[in-house]
Amino acid sequence: ACESGSRGWGFSSPDSDYDARFIYVHRQPWYLSVNERTGPGEPQRDVIELPIDDELDISGWDLRKALRLVSKSNPTLSEWLRSPILYRGDMQAIASLREAVETFHSPLGSWWHYFNMATTNHRGYLKGERVRTKKYLYVLRPLLACQWIESDPSPPPMTFETLLDRLLPNGPVRTAIDQLLQVKRRSTEVSDGPRIAAISDYIDEQLQRRSGSAPSLPAGQGDGEALDALFRGMLERHAPR
């Protein structure tokens, strides 16, 4: 169980909620039922979602679903496994999952994930002379993740300032971002404000540079049978009979 939102990214506000995500296992018979049912007329669900309130947003994925997403190089799951905030965890299981994520990592698939995230947030929140100020960070983080992937075959780090220190160590854009981070961390959630020229111009230029086509990057690869073996081994260790 880990933090997956702004607290894990490193730019939470005092009133930010907790975006807790987890991976869980059922008892072994749940995985062996012929009709995949948990009760009369109830199809099996591989997700647990608790009611969301102002403080807590908690949900999790069943182990088999998580491993299916590993095989598809899902960047969200990859971030969970590298979150700097771990609420609870079996370190042997986490190590095994991290190793599988590295094996199946697709730089090309991850690049598209982050590029689409950046463009969607940019289009939705950063047009015009007044913008949703905190959304700058929700465009910058995936945009910097794209830059990371273009130069490093490993999955990009979850922590925003790690990306900044590698890709924007200094200069006027970094100064403007640092000032925005200070405001975000000490203030309640910021609604809107005037356009920040240095950041907006940087984002526009970086998105435009990448809008023509994806860079030449390798796709994911991995051994499906090895993933099956990992799944069975983890059930032996962790799923009650």
Coordinates of C-alpha atoms in Angstrom, one line a residue:
A1 CA 0.0 0.0 0.0
C2 CA 1.5 3.3 -1.1
E3 CA 0.8 7.0 -1.9
S4 CA 0.1 7.6 -5.6
G5 CA -0.9 11.3 -5.8
S6 CA 0.5 14.7 -5.0
R7 CA 2.0 13.5 -1.7
G8 CA 4.0 10.9 -3.5
W9 CA 5.0 13.3 -6.3
G10 CA 6.2 15.8 -3.8
F11 CA 4.0 18.8 -4.3
S12 CA 1.0 18.3 -2.0
S13 CA -0.9 21.2 -0.4
P14 CA -1.7 21.3 3.3
D15 CA -5.3 20.2 2.5
S16 CA -4.4 17.6 -0.2
D17 CA -6.1 14.3 0.2
Y18 CA -4.4 10.9 0.5
D19 CA -4.4 8.9 -2.7
A20 CA -3.6 5.4 -1.2
R21 CA -3.3 2.5 -3.6
F22 CA -2.6 -1.1 -2.8
I23 CA -2.2 -4.6 -4.3
Y24 CA -3.9 -7.5 -2.5
V25 CA -4.5 -11.3 -2.8
H26 CA -7.7 -13.3 -2.2
R27 CA -7.8 -16.8 -0.7
Q28 CA -6.6 -19.4 -3.2
P29 CA -10.0 -20.8 -4.0
W30 CA -11.1 -17.4 -5.4
Y31 CA -8.6 -18.0 -8.3
L32 CA -9.8 -21.6 -8.9
S33 CA -13.5 -21.2 -9.3
V34 CA -14.9 -22.4 -12.6
N35 CA -17.4 -19.6 -13.1
E36 CA -15.4 -16.8 -11.5
R37 CA -18.1 -15.8 -9.0
T38 CA -17.9 -14.5 -5.5
G39 CA -21.5 -15.1 -4.7
P40 CA -24.9 -15.8 -6.3
G41 CA -25.1 -13.6 -9.4
E42 CA -22.0 -11.7 -8.5
P43 CA -19.2 -11.6 -11.1
Q44 CA -15.7 -11.5 -9.6
R45 CA -14.2 -8.1 -9.2
D46 CA -10.4 -7.5 -9.3
V47 CA -10.6 -4.0 -7.8
I48 CA -11.5 -2.7 -4.3
E49 CA -12.7 0.9 -4.2
L50 CA -13.5 2.5 -0.9
P51 CA -15.9 5.5 -0.7
I52 CA -14.0 8.8 -1.4
D53 CA -14.2 11.6 1.0
D54 CA -12.3 14.9 1.4
E55 CA -9.3 13.3 3.0
L56 CA -9.1 9.7 1.7
D57 CA -9.1 8.2 -1.8
I58 CA -8.3 4.5 -1.4
S59 CA -8.4 1.7 -4.0
G60 CA -6.5 -1.4 -4.9
W61 CA -5.9 -4.0 -7.5
D62 CA -5.9 -7.8 -7.1
L63 CA -2.5 -9.4 -7.7
R64 CA -3.6 -11.2 -10.9
K65 CA -4.9 -7.9 -12.4
A66 CA -1.7 -6.2 -11.3
L67 CA 0.5 -8.8 -13.0
R68 CA -1.6 -8.5 -16.2
L69 CA -0.8 -4.8 -16.1
V70 CA 2.8 -5.6 -15.6
S71 CA 2.7 -7.6 -18.8
K72 CA 1.3 -4.5 -20.6
S73 CA 4.0 -2.2 -19.1
N74 CA 1.4 -0.1 -17.2
P75 CA 3.1 3.1 -16.1
T76 CA 0.6 3.7 -13.2
L77 CA 1.4 0.4 -11.6
S78 CA 5.1 1.1 -12.1
E79 CA 4.7 4.4 -10.2
W80 CA 3.0 2.6 -7.3
L81 CA 5.9 0.3 -7.0
R82 CA 8.4 3.1 -6.9
S83 CA 6.4 5.5 -4.7
P84 CA 8.6 7.2 -2.0
I85 CA 5.7 6.8 0.5
L86 CA 5.1 3.2 1.5
Y87 CA 2.3 2.7 4.0
R88 CA 2.6 -1.1 4.3
G89 CA 4.5 -3.7 2.3
D90 CA 6.0 -7.1 2.0
M91 CA 9.4 -6.3 0.8
Q92 CA 10.0 -9.7 -0.9
A93 CA 6.8 -9.3 -2.9
I94 CA 7.6 -5.7 -3.8
A95 CA 11.1 -6.6 -5.0
S96 CA 9.6 -9.4 -7.2
L97 CA 7.1 -7.0 -8.7
R98 CA 9.7 -4.3 -9.3
E99 CA 11.9 -6.8 -11.1
A100 CA 9.0 -7.9 -13.3
V101 CA 8.1 -4.2 -14.1
E102 CA 11.7 -3.6 -15.2
T103 CA 11.6 -6.7 -17.4
F104 CA 8.4 -5.7 -19.2
H105 CA 9.0 -2.0 -19.3
S106 CA 8.1 -0.4 -22.6
P107 CA 9.8 3.0 -23.1
L108 CA 7.6 3.6 -26.1
G109 CA 4.3 2.7 -24.3
S110 CA 5.3 4.8 -21.3
W111 CA 6.3 7.7 -23.4
W112 CA 2.8 7.8 -25.0
H113 CA 1.2 7.4 -21.6
Y114 CA 2.9 10.5 -20.3
F115 CA 2.7 12.5 -23.5
N116 CA -1.1 12.0 -23.7
M117 CA -1.4 12.9 -20.0
A118 CA 0.5 16.2 -20.6
T119 CA -1.4 17.2 -23.7
T120 CA -4.8 16.4 -22.1
N121 CA -4.1 18.4 -18.9
H122 CA -2.6 21.3 -21.0
R123 CA -5.7 21.4 -23.3
G124 CA -8.1 21.2 -20.3
Y125 CA -6.6 23.7 -17.9
L126 CA -3.8 25.9 -19.3
K127 CA -5.4 27.8 -22.2
G128 CA -6.1 31.5 -21.9
E129 CA -4.7 34.3 -19.8
R130 CA -6.0 32.8 -16.5
V131 CA -5.3 29.2 -15.8
R132 CA -5.8 26.5 -13.2
T133 CA -2.4 27.3 -11.6
K134 CA -1.7 23.9 -9.9
K135 CA -2.3 22.2 -13.2
Y136 CA 1.1 23.4 -14.4
L137 CA 2.5 20.7 -12.2
Y138 CA 0.2 18.1 -13.7
V139 CA 1.5 19.0 -17.2
L140 CA 5.2 19.5 -16.2
R141 CA 5.5 16.1 -14.4
P142 CA 4.4 13.9 -17.4
L143 CA 6.3 16.2 -19.8
L144 CA 9.5 15.8 -17.9
A145 CA 8.8 12.0 -17.7
C146 CA 8.8 12.0 -21.5
Q147 CA 12.1 13.7 -21.6
W148 CA 13.5 11.2 -19.1
I149 CA 12.4 8.3 -21.2
E150 CA 14.0 9.8 -24.3
S151 CA 17.4 9.8 -22.6
D152 CA 17.2 6.9 -20.1
P153 CA 15.8 3.4 -20.7
S154 CA 14.7 3.0 -17.1
P155 CA 11.2 4.0 -15.9
P156 CA 11.0 7.7 -14.9
P157 CA 11.1 8.4 -11.2
M158 CA 7.8 9.3 -9.5
T159 CA 9.2 12.2 -7.4
F160 CA 8.8 15.5 -9.3
E161 CA 12.0 17.1 -8.0
T162 CA 14.1 14.2 -9.1
L163 CA 12.9 14.9 -12.6
L164 CA 13.6 18.6 -12.2
D165 CA 17.1 18.1 -10.9
R166 CA 18.0 15.9 -13.8
L167 CA 16.3 17.8 -16.6
L168 CA 15.9 21.4 -15.4
P169 CA 18.6 21.9 -12.8
N170 CA 18.7 25.7 -13.2
G171 CA 17.5 28.7 -15.3
P172 CA 14.5 31.0 -15.4
V173 CA 12.0 28.1 -16.0
R174 CA 13.3 26.2 -13.0
T175 CA 13.1 29.4 -10.9
A176 CA 9.5 29.9 -11.9
I177 CA 8.7 26.3 -11.1
D178 CA 10.4 26.5 -7.7
Q179 CA 8.3 29.5 -6.8
L180 CA 5.1 27.7 -7.9
L181 CA 6.1 24.7 -5.7
Q182 CA 6.5 27.0 -2.7
V183 CA 3.1 28.5 -3.2
K184 CA 1.5 25.0 -3.7
R185 CA 3.1 23.5 -0.6
R186 CA 2.1 26.2 1.8
S187 CA -1.4 27.2 0.5
T188 CA -4.7 25.5 0.3
E189 CA -5.6 24.2 -3.2
V190 CA -5.1 27.0 -5.7
S191 CA -8.0 27.5 -8.0
D192 CA -6.9 29.8 -10.8
G193 CA -4.5 32.6 -11.5
P194 CA -2.7 34.6 -14.2
R195 CA -0.7 32.8 -16.8
I196 CA 3.0 32.3 -15.8
A197 CA 4.8 33.2 -19.0
A198 CA 8.1 31.3 -18.4
I199 CA 6.3 28.0 -17.6
S200 CA 3.6 28.3 -20.2
D201 CA 6.1 29.1 -23.0
Y202 CA 8.3 26.2 -21.9
I203 CA 5.4 23.8 -22.0
D204 CA 4.1 25.1 -25.3
E205 CA 7.6 24.7 -26.9
Q206 CA 8.2 21.2 -25.5
L207 CA 4.7 19.9 -26.5
Q208 CA 5.1 21.4 -30.0
R209 CA 8.5 19.8 -30.4
R210 CA 6.9 16.4 -29.7
S211 CA 3.6 16.8 -31.5
G212 CA 4.7 15.4 -34.8
S213 CA 5.6 11.9 -33.9
A214 CA 6.9 9.7 -31.1
P215 CA 10.6 9.2 -30.7
S216 CA 12.3 6.0 -31.8
L217 CA 12.0 3.9 -28.6
P218 CA 11.9 0.1 -28.0
A219 CA 8.6 -1.5 -27.1
G220 CA 8.2 -3.8 -24.1
Q221 CA 9.2 -7.4 -24.0
G222 CA 9.0 -10.2 -21.4
D223 CA 8.3 -13.9 -20.8
G224 CA 4.7 -14.6 -20.1
E225 CA 5.5 -18.0 -18.7
A226 CA 7.9 -16.4 -16.2
L227 CA 5.1 -14.1 -15.1
D228 CA 2.7 -17.1 -14.6
A229 CA 5.4 -18.7 -12.4
L230 CA 5.8 -15.5 -10.4
F231 CA 2.0 -15.4 -9.9
R232 CA 1.8 -19.0 -8.6
G233 CA 4.8 -18.5 -6.4
M234 CA 3.4 -15.4 -4.9
L235 CA 0.1 -17.1 -4.2
E236 CA 1.9 -19.9 -2.4
R237 CA 3.6 -17.4 -0.2
H238 CA 0.8 -14.9 0.4
A239 CA -2.7 -16.2 -0.4
P240 CA -4.4 -18.1 2.5
R241 CA -5.8 -21.5 1.5

